[in-house]
Amino acid sequence: MNNAFLPVVTISTFIVLIWYSFSIVLNSSWALDKAERNDQKLSFSELVHDTWSQKKPKLPTPHQVGYEMWKTIFDKKVTSKRSLVYHGWITLSATLAGFMLGTVLGILLALAIVHDKATNLSVMPWIITSQTIPILALAPMIIVVLSSIGFTGLLPKAVISMYLSFFPIVVGMVKGLRSPDLLEIDQMKTWSASQFQILIKLRLPKSIPFLFTSLKLGMAASLVGAIVGELPSGAIAGLGARMLSGSYYGQTIQIWSALFTAAILAASLVGLISIIQAFVFKRMMIVQ
Amino acid sequence: MTDETVISAQSLDLTFQTNDGPVHALKDVNLNITKGDFISFIGPSGCGKTTLLRVMADLDQPTDGTITINGVSPKAARESRAYGYVFQSAGLYPWRTIGKNIRLPLEIMGISKSEQKERVEKVLKLVELEDFEKKFPWQLSGGMQQRASIARALAFDADILLMDEPFGALDEIVRDYLNEQLLKLWHSTEKTICFVTHSIPEAVYLSTKIVVMSPRPGRIIDIIESDLPDKRPLEIRDTKEFIDIAQRVREGLRAGHSYE
């Protein structure tokens, strides 16, 4: 932990410095144009001050984004349409619903693939194909199809989120369920264990480390899915909708704060899975 | 000891089809094992000793010939849980305690909780691991892990114990100790034991019958009946009788090799 402190601080400082410099470079043309129109000459410190405090900068500075996030997370009522907590919750609920659907679907598919050769041969190629289609192209169709049969709101977003998150679960669980070696399977055979017993006593416990890796990937993918699902649906709420409306009105600070909220949300969710993982691994004597 | 035949093989053949062509793992194997025997299978790698054990356990299928275990096919014997099998590595589940590892086959066989507890205690005593029921495998030495794995094979009280180089990965001091323990266990349980090894002293020390095998194709060269007494202290390995039998095993192995 102590060994990591210095590198972490160094890299963070470096990123912030680059960010501030780019804010100057990218926002300076606006500042210079404005000065020229007013027949002013800007000193360097005036230029820096202007580029770091514009209302609609090309690249807002970290402190502008931080202040906007503070304002919209802590100062607004959580029910307000301008609260990031409100929008975050909308996206989070679709993310969690999609994550759960994706996890269940992924595990069921993996079980079928591992136990049935025909399923392995017939379904696995389609699972891989499904991930080669850009989700941005597919999302509007999912929304249109689902709304035509009466589903709107959370469900279409959850389905898109599921579409992205089931894949790492399937791949990880297939690998995990197949991870028992020949000796372990032979051993089970000498006890005349049924396929179900081999699954419960051997395959599932052995797949746990793989499951947690998959869950973390799946969680991150779920959040991306939920945000992408908000873009084409004309949604007025959610982090995706917030980013979209920000881009309509050139509210770059709003886009960046929605973006950061999404990133922090994803990191927290993945962190939560890591905590559960540490607990389960400790109980199961799995050494990382 | 009765003369009841437990395992009987007649002109057993097994050929594996591999990418490099067929491998003749067993050729014309004839063997009778009577109840209470301690049989060692000895030979260089590739002589088919493990394959023969796996055929008995229904883990590999012979291509020709017949084999019966307790008068029935290996498959029927496996399904009636007629044998316990000890592999070269202990194969204990790291997420289960030693006690729970030994319970595993009992859970699979649907034995009641109270009887499970009784049996685990009994076999732990047999392999002298009473104090380790609640410990996890990583807390035990390699030799202790292998003893736990033997306890697991004993737990469901099959009459036959098939052991595939169970002490092959252990150092000689631990191996001597486990050999002594195994003999004691064999005396107290009167099981029929088939034991694969590539150590001549181990085979001679343990067995009532030594089956010498040779590779390419895997076949039986010699079957040596041991006339060593039932009670065998480790010092017996310095007696003339012991050295004579070891000599005969060595000659058998050499004869098998000069065949090439």
XYZ file of C-alpha atoms in Angstrom:
548
model
C 0.000 0.000 0.000
C 2.713 2.437 1.054
C 4.807 1.445 -1.932
C 1.941 2.316 -4.248
C 1.266 5.746 -2.745
C 3.971 7.714 -4.528
C 3.378 6.295 -8.048
C -0.390 6.803 -7.682
C 0.006 10.439 -6.619
C 2.599 11.062 -9.348
C 0.408 9.700 -12.127
C -2.689 11.537 -10.854
C -0.803 14.819 -10.654
C 0.570 14.264 -14.124
C -2.916 13.639 -15.561
C -4.340 16.767 -13.872
C -1.453 18.868 -15.205
C -1.967 17.628 -18.765
C -5.686 18.231 -18.420
C -5.198 21.862 -17.310
C -2.700 22.464 -20.124
C -5.093 21.107 -22.719
C -7.834 23.318 -21.299
C -5.618 26.318 -22.048
C -4.733 25.121 -25.554
C -8.247 24.086 -26.602
C -10.147 26.989 -25.061
C -7.693 29.746 -26.051
C -9.094 30.417 -29.557
C -12.474 31.378 -28.013
C -10.740 33.612 -25.455
C -8.532 35.250 -28.103
C -11.488 35.842 -30.494
C -13.445 37.455 -27.702
C -10.493 39.697 -26.792
C -10.018 40.707 -30.416
C -13.671 41.661 -30.788
C -13.321 43.873 -27.723
C -10.005 45.277 -28.948
C -8.196 43.873 -25.972
C -4.758 42.358 -25.613
C -4.579 39.406 -23.249
C -1.578 38.809 -21.055
C -0.714 35.140 -20.477
C -2.196 35.112 -16.978
C -5.416 36.727 -18.275
C -5.569 34.110 -21.036
C -5.136 31.278 -18.558
C -7.740 32.759 -16.265
C -10.220 33.070 -19.163
C -9.614 29.556 -20.559
C -10.127 28.034 -17.134
C -13.414 29.775 -16.400
C -15.462 29.756 -19.615
C -19.177 28.900 -19.459
C -19.080 26.524 -22.441
C -15.460 25.521 -22.803
C -14.307 22.954 -25.358
C -12.547 21.223 -22.482
C -13.714 22.168 -19.006
C -11.119 22.076 -16.245
C -11.154 19.532 -13.397
C -12.256 22.155 -10.897
C -15.187 23.231 -13.122
C -16.305 19.605 -13.448
C -15.754 19.048 -9.741
C -17.784 22.114 -8.810
C -20.623 21.147 -11.179
C -20.689 17.638 -9.728
C -20.696 19.009 -6.187
C -23.581 21.327 -7.073
C -25.671 18.688 -8.859
C -24.967 15.830 -6.475
C -25.025 17.448 -3.029
C -26.799 20.823 -3.426
C -29.831 19.746 -5.446
C -32.757 17.827 -4.009
C -32.402 14.196 -5.127
C -35.824 14.360 -6.778
C -34.834 17.382 -8.868
C -34.437 16.896 -12.630
C -31.107 18.681 -12.318
C -29.732 16.360 -9.653
C -27.090 13.878 -10.757
C -28.242 11.589 -7.948
C -31.640 11.431 -9.647
C -30.144 10.727 -13.079
C -27.567 8.361 -11.592
C -30.278 6.316 -9.912
C -32.233 5.989 -13.182
C -29.141 4.623 -14.907
C -28.113 2.546 -11.912
C -31.473 0.793 -11.702
C -31.308 -0.164 -15.396
C -27.678 -1.240 -14.905
C -28.476 -3.488 -11.961
C -31.531 -4.990 -13.686
C -29.470 -5.655 -16.829
C -26.584 -7.028 -14.783
C -28.823 -9.482 -12.984
C -30.543 -10.592 -16.178
C -27.151 -10.922 -17.896
C -25.658 -12.913 -15.025
C -28.575 -15.341 -14.897
C -28.650 -15.718 -18.690
C -24.864 -16.094 -18.843
C -24.728 -18.787 -16.161
C -27.644 -20.724 -17.692
C -26.026 -20.631 -21.133
C -22.678 -21.725 -19.688
C -24.327 -24.658 -17.905
C -25.994 -25.765 -21.135
C -22.792 -25.333 -23.151
C -20.661 -27.316 -20.711
C -23.116 -30.201 -20.360
C -24.385 -30.534 -23.898
C -22.100 -30.880 -26.864
C -24.825 -29.914 -29.352
C -25.493 -26.666 -27.475
C -21.792 -25.956 -27.409
C -21.532 -26.365 -31.175
C -24.784 -24.624 -32.091
C -25.036 -21.764 -29.594
C -21.448 -20.724 -28.914
C -20.826 -19.273 -32.418
C -23.989 -17.129 -32.099
C -22.898 -15.845 -28.710
C -19.620 -14.700 -30.201
C -21.364 -13.241 -33.260
C -23.719 -11.299 -30.985
C -20.785 -9.321 -29.644
C -19.433 -8.364 -33.062
C -22.496 -6.221 -33.803
C -22.012 -2.618 -32.604
C -24.400 -2.082 -29.730
C -25.077 1.467 -30.989
C -26.629 -0.023 -34.141
C -28.615 -2.574 -32.241
C -29.885 -0.454 -29.341
C -32.494 1.581 -31.320
C -33.933 -1.631 -32.781
C -34.239 -3.263 -29.376
C -36.046 -0.157 -28.126
C -38.403 -0.011 -31.118
C -39.229 -3.717 -30.979
C -39.826 -3.725 -27.238
C -41.900 -0.555 -27.253
C -44.079 -1.961 -30.047
C -45.040 -4.814 -27.716
C -45.644 -2.399 -24.889
C -42.365 -2.289 -23.004
C -40.864 1.129 -22.360
C -38.792 2.745 -19.662
C -36.506 0.548 -17.626
C -36.897 -2.773 -19.420
C -35.492 -1.881 -22.879
C -32.454 -0.330 -21.229
C -32.029 -3.379 -19.010
C -32.214 -5.639 -22.061
C -29.477 -3.670 -23.854
C -27.441 -3.764 -20.685
C -27.988 -7.520 -20.439
C -26.937 -7.938 -24.051
C -23.505 -6.572 -23.183
C -23.087 -8.140 -19.764
C -24.054 -11.771 -20.408
C -21.081 -12.300 -22.704
C -18.204 -12.096 -20.190
C -20.297 -14.223 -17.831
C -20.787 -16.992 -20.418
C -17.150 -17.022 -21.466
C -15.842 -16.958 -17.885
C -18.290 -19.552 -16.573
C -17.695 -21.967 -19.460
C -14.001 -21.776 -18.679
C -14.644 -22.077 -14.935
C -17.035 -25.027 -15.194
C -14.505 -26.788 -17.391
C -11.600 -26.039 -15.057
C -11.662 -29.333 -13.071
C -8.808 -31.483 -14.359
C -9.036 -35.049 -15.623
C -7.999 -36.499 -12.270
C -10.812 -34.703 -10.470
C -13.373 -35.910 -12.990
C -11.997 -39.484 -12.850
C -12.137 -39.347 -9.088
C -15.810 -38.368 -9.247
C -16.368 -41.243 -11.675
C -14.866 -43.770 -9.253
C -17.549 -42.695 -6.781
C -20.231 -43.060 -9.490
C -21.204 -39.419 -9.068
C -24.018 -38.128 -11.279
C -23.474 -35.163 -13.619
C -25.529 -33.051 -11.224
C -23.378 -34.054 -8.258
C -20.204 -33.295 -10.221
C -21.683 -29.879 -11.004
C -22.644 -29.036 -7.426
C -19.653 -30.496 -5.603
C -16.861 -29.837 -8.090
C -17.607 -27.678 -11.129
C -19.433 -24.833 -9.396
C -16.975 -24.389 -6.515
C -14.092 -24.520 -9.002
C -15.726 -21.873 -11.202
C -16.034 -19.278 -8.416
C -12.754 -17.427 -9.179
C -13.759 -17.256 -12.860
C -17.242 -16.061 -11.926
C -15.932 -13.060 -9.988
C -13.653 -11.949 -12.815
C -16.650 -12.210 -15.154
C -18.949 -10.357 -12.762
C -16.584 -7.384 -12.685
C -16.376 -7.250 -16.482
C -20.135 -7.789 -16.726
C -20.888 -4.976 -14.281
C -18.813 -2.465 -16.239
C -20.432 -3.638 -19.481
C -23.891 -3.337 -17.908
C -23.367 0.318 -17.092
C -22.155 1.048 -20.613
C -25.232 -0.778 -21.923
C -27.617 1.228 -19.756
C -26.074 4.525 -20.869
C -26.091 3.511 -24.533
C -29.724 2.464 -24.083
C -30.613 5.996 -22.988
C -29.126 7.675 -26.065
C -31.509 6.632 -28.869
C -34.632 6.302 -26.749
C -35.164 10.040 -26.349
C -34.899 9.435 -22.647
C -35.090 12.585 -20.563
C -33.605 11.043 -17.463
C -30.448 9.076 -16.779
C -26.750 9.751 -17.137
C -26.896 8.956 -20.864
C -29.748 11.416 -21.368
C -27.771 13.988 -19.383
C -24.777 13.546 -21.688
C -27.007 13.765 -24.765
C -28.820 16.923 -23.668
C -25.472 18.407 -22.700
C -24.185 17.835 -26.209
C -27.336 19.398 -27.758
C -26.803 22.624 -25.859
C -23.003 22.654 -25.803
C -23.007 22.167 -22.042
C -19.607 20.516 -21.924
C -19.339 20.835 -18.165
C -22.615 18.924 -17.836
C -21.357 16.172 -20.173
C -18.124 15.782 -18.279
C -19.789 15.661 -14.891
C -22.258 13.013 -16.109
C -19.291 11.124 -17.533
C -17.393 11.252 -14.268
C -20.454 10.259 -12.281
C -20.815 7.218 -14.534
C -17.134 6.349 -14.062
C -17.340 6.686 -10.285
C -20.526 4.616 -10.279
C -18.846 1.844 -12.297
C -15.772 1.900 -10.078
C -17.937 1.652 -6.951
C -19.950 -1.257 -8.326
C -16.810 -3.144 -9.397
C -15.278 -2.309 -6.014
C -18.328 -3.748 -4.275
C -17.915 -7.010 -6.211
C -14.233 -7.052 -5.207
C -15.197 -6.799 -1.545
C -17.649 -9.685 -1.867
C -14.996 -11.615 -3.783
C -12.414 -11.119 -1.027
C -14.932 -12.401 1.523
C -15.905 -15.464 -0.536
C -12.289 -16.288 -1.438
C -11.317 -16.140 2.208
C -14.094 -18.527 3.170
C -13.241 -20.894 0.301
C -9.489 -20.798 0.956
C -8.843 -19.541 -2.556
C -5.428 -17.906 -2.808
C -5.328 -15.000 -5.206
C -7.656 -66.243 3.948
C -10.086 -67.781 1.459
C -9.338 -68.546 -2.150
C -12.254 -66.526 -3.408
C -11.358 -64.792 -6.683
C -11.992 -61.046 -6.553
C -10.491 -59.830 -9.812
C -10.043 -61.998 -12.850
C -8.647 -60.959 -16.243
C -8.458 -63.199 -19.316
C -6.410 -62.301 -22.413
C -7.013 -58.610 -21.803
C -5.986 -56.293 -24.627
C -6.084 -52.509 -24.835
C -4.941 -50.382 -27.757
C -5.158 -46.589 -27.595
C -5.692 -44.816 -30.914
C -3.447 -41.742 -30.833
C -2.391 -39.218 -33.454
C 0.936 -41.012 -33.687
C -0.795 -44.310 -34.442
C -2.038 -47.081 -32.185
C -0.371 -47.629 -28.802
C -0.545 -51.159 -27.477
C -0.999 -50.461 -23.769
C -2.007 -53.969 -22.669
C -1.417 -57.262 -24.450
C -2.737 -60.649 -23.420
C -2.980 -59.917 -19.704
C -4.107 -62.893 -17.614
C -4.452 -62.419 -13.909
C -6.299 -63.779 -10.897
C -6.466 -61.864 -7.673
C -7.870 -63.580 -4.610
C -9.559 -61.977 -1.657
C -7.175 -60.411 0.839
C -4.242 -60.278 -1.581
C -1.851 -57.364 -1.621
C -0.801 -57.173 -5.261
C 1.872 -54.828 -6.552
C 2.215 -53.944 -10.205
C 5.753 -52.943 -11.024
C 7.445 -51.930 -14.263
C 8.935 -48.982 -16.112
C 6.707 -46.172 -17.389
C 4.591 -47.184 -20.347
C 4.287 -50.808 -19.205
C 0.535 -50.456 -18.745
C 0.419 -50.877 -14.962
C -1.672 -47.759 -14.460
C -3.808 -48.628 -17.480
C -4.513 -52.060 -15.994
C -5.607 -50.430 -12.749
C -7.780 -47.971 -14.695
C -9.397 -50.853 -16.580
C -10.247 -52.501 -13.248
C -11.770 -49.185 -12.152
C -13.769 -48.787 -15.398
C -11.882 -45.579 -16.214
C -10.474 -47.142 -19.409
C -12.150 -49.772 -21.589
C -10.317 -52.884 -22.827
C -10.406 -53.460 -26.583
C -10.432 -57.232 -26.151
C -10.610 -59.944 -23.513
C -12.669 -60.133 -20.367
C -12.273 -58.790 -16.873
C -14.527 -59.255 -13.879
C -14.517 -57.600 -10.467
C -16.377 -59.583 -7.812
C -17.786 -61.629 -10.684
C -19.325 -58.633 -12.489
C -18.094 -56.137 -15.098
C -15.904 -53.212 -13.975
C -18.806 -50.860 -14.783
C -21.203 -52.739 -12.534
C -18.505 -52.930 -9.864
C -17.909 -49.189 -10.082
C -21.612 -48.464 -9.870
C -21.958 -50.701 -6.829
C -18.986 -48.856 -5.314
C -16.945 -52.031 -4.992
C -13.581 -50.280 -4.877
C -11.831 -47.222 -3.513
C -9.285 -45.572 -5.808
C -6.270 -43.603 -4.610
C -4.618 -41.433 -7.260
C -1.007 -40.347 -7.452
C -1.888 -36.882 -6.157
C -4.179 -36.501 -3.180
C -6.778 -34.451 -5.095
C -8.232 -32.901 -1.943
C -10.558 -29.932 -2.465
C -8.914 -26.822 -0.998
C -12.271 -25.341 -0.007
C -13.192 -28.334 2.157
C -11.640 -29.324 5.475
C -9.996 -32.758 5.737
C -13.126 -34.105 7.395
C -15.378 -32.643 4.695
C -13.082 -34.010 1.971
C -13.478 -37.496 3.407
C -17.234 -36.944 3.591
C -17.395 -36.051 -0.103
C -17.818 -39.610 -1.480
C -20.211 -40.374 1.377
C -22.355 -37.341 0.464
C -22.351 -38.472 -3.146
C -23.400 -41.972 -2.120
C -26.263 -40.589 -0.050
C -25.093 -41.925 3.296
C -26.858 -40.421 6.311
C -25.269 -37.517 8.193
C -24.835 -39.451 11.426
C -23.176 -42.366 9.656
C -20.953 -39.949 7.717
C -19.686 -38.542 10.998
C -19.040 -42.020 12.391
C -17.152 -43.175 9.317
C -15.025 -40.050 9.053
C -13.922 -40.498 12.652
C -13.183 -44.166 12.048
C -11.018 -43.709 8.934
C -9.219 -40.692 10.379
C -8.194 -42.926 13.253
C -7.044 -45.615 10.795
C -4.642 -43.191 9.077
C -3.769 -41.464 12.371
C -5.130 -38.050 11.440
C -7.711 -37.713 14.241
C -6.600 -34.200 15.152
C -6.794 -32.867 11.613
C -10.497 -33.202 10.795
C -11.074 -29.429 10.956
C -7.857 -28.474 9.157
C -7.667 -27.443 5.514
C -5.491 -29.391 3.032
C -2.856 -26.646 2.745
C -2.226 -26.948 6.470
C -1.045 -30.566 5.992
C 2.236 -31.941 4.625
C 2.253 -33.915 1.370
C 2.424 -37.219 3.243
C -0.496 -36.275 5.481
C -2.520 -35.179 2.459
C -1.940 -38.562 0.848
C -3.022 -40.282 4.074
C -6.188 -38.174 4.036
C -6.783 -39.274 0.455
C -6.391 -42.934 1.525
C -8.827 -42.284 4.364
C -11.276 -40.901 1.814
C -10.944 -44.071 -0.300
C -11.514 -46.194 2.818
C -14.479 -44.172 4.036
C -17.141 -46.024 2.072
C -15.693 -49.373 3.103
C -15.226 -51.006 -0.293
C -13.513 -54.399 -0.182
C -11.037 -53.489 -2.895
C -8.505 -50.673 -2.759
C -6.864 -49.620 -6.031
C -3.792 -47.452 -5.502
C -1.941 -45.773 -8.361
C 1.561 -44.826 -7.169
C 0.065 -43.143 -4.110
C 3.471 -42.437 -2.551
C 5.336 -41.712 -5.794
C 5.678 -37.996 -5.108
C 6.839 -38.356 -1.501
C 10.363 -38.555 -0.092
C 11.763 -41.890 1.046
C 11.457 -41.320 4.797
C 7.773 -40.430 4.532
C 7.281 -43.263 2.085
C 8.768 -45.850 4.511
C 6.477 -44.631 7.235
C 3.398 -44.733 5.005
C 4.308 -48.204 3.738
C 4.405 -49.460 7.315
C 1.081 -47.758 8.033
C -0.470 -49.181 4.894
C 0.534 -52.729 5.847
C -0.954 -52.249 9.305
C -4.115 -50.924 7.731
C -4.291 -53.853 5.320
C -3.963 -56.291 8.240
C -6.670 -54.609 10.250
C -9.162 -54.224 7.377
C -8.438 -57.400 5.349
C -9.047 -55.579 2.098
C -7.767 -56.639 -1.290
C -5.225 -54.062 -2.411
C -3.876 -53.467 -5.918
C -0.856 -51.202 -5.727
C 0.981 -49.646 -8.672
C 4.587 -48.645 -8.056
C 7.952 -48.372 -9.717
C 9.940 -48.964 -6.555
C 11.246 -52.519 -6.118
C 11.710 -52.334 -2.309
C 8.225 -50.883 -1.928
C 6.686 -53.674 -4.013
C 8.558 -56.439 -2.183
C 7.932 -54.973 1.241
C 4.187 -54.598 0.785
C 3.010 -57.425 -1.409
C 1.824 -60.978 -1.174
C 2.090 -61.123 -4.955
C 4.223 -59.001 -7.291
C 3.219 -58.595 -10.914
C 6.219 -57.593 -13.035
C 5.283 -55.782 -16.248
C 7.117 -54.627 -19.346
C 6.393 -51.947 -21.961
C 5.677 -51.880 -25.708
C 3.380 -53.760 -25.662
C 2.394 -53.593 -21.989
C 2.345 -57.161 -20.697
C 2.982 -59.343 -17.655
C 6.502 -60.811 -17.500
C 6.366 -62.596 -14.165
C 4.089 -63.060 -11.185
C 6.035 -63.597 -7.964
C 4.393 -65.032 -4.870
C 6.060 -63.603 -1.814
C 6.804 -65.956 1.076
C 7.678 -63.170 3.486
C 5.803 -63.405 6.807
C 2.646 -61.341 7.294
C 4.189 -59.229 10.037
C 6.882 -57.154 8.397
C 9.034 -54.707 10.305
C 10.991 -52.303 8.055
C 14.178 -54.246 8.949
C 12.874 -57.206 6.952
C 14.359 -55.450 3.948
C 17.836 -56.548 5.093
C 16.985 -60.265 5.240
C 18.052 -62.767 2.593
C 14.474 -63.698 1.724
C 13.652 -60.100 0.967
C 16.772 -59.606 -1.162
C 16.071 -62.828 -3.064
C 12.594 -61.688 -4.034
C 13.896 -58.212 -4.971
C 16.505 -59.944 -7.137
C 13.822 -61.942 -8.955
C 11.824 -58.750 -9.589
C 14.930 -57.049 -10.937
C 15.643 -59.969 -13.264
C 12.075 -59.863 -14.512
C 12.337 -56.162 -15.236
C 15.646 -56.674 -17.038
C 14.230 -59.538 -19.112
C 11.378 -57.258 -20.110
C 13.766 -54.605 -21.280
C 16.123 -56.868 -23.255
C 13.054 -57.796 -25.313
C 13.299 -54.479 -27.194
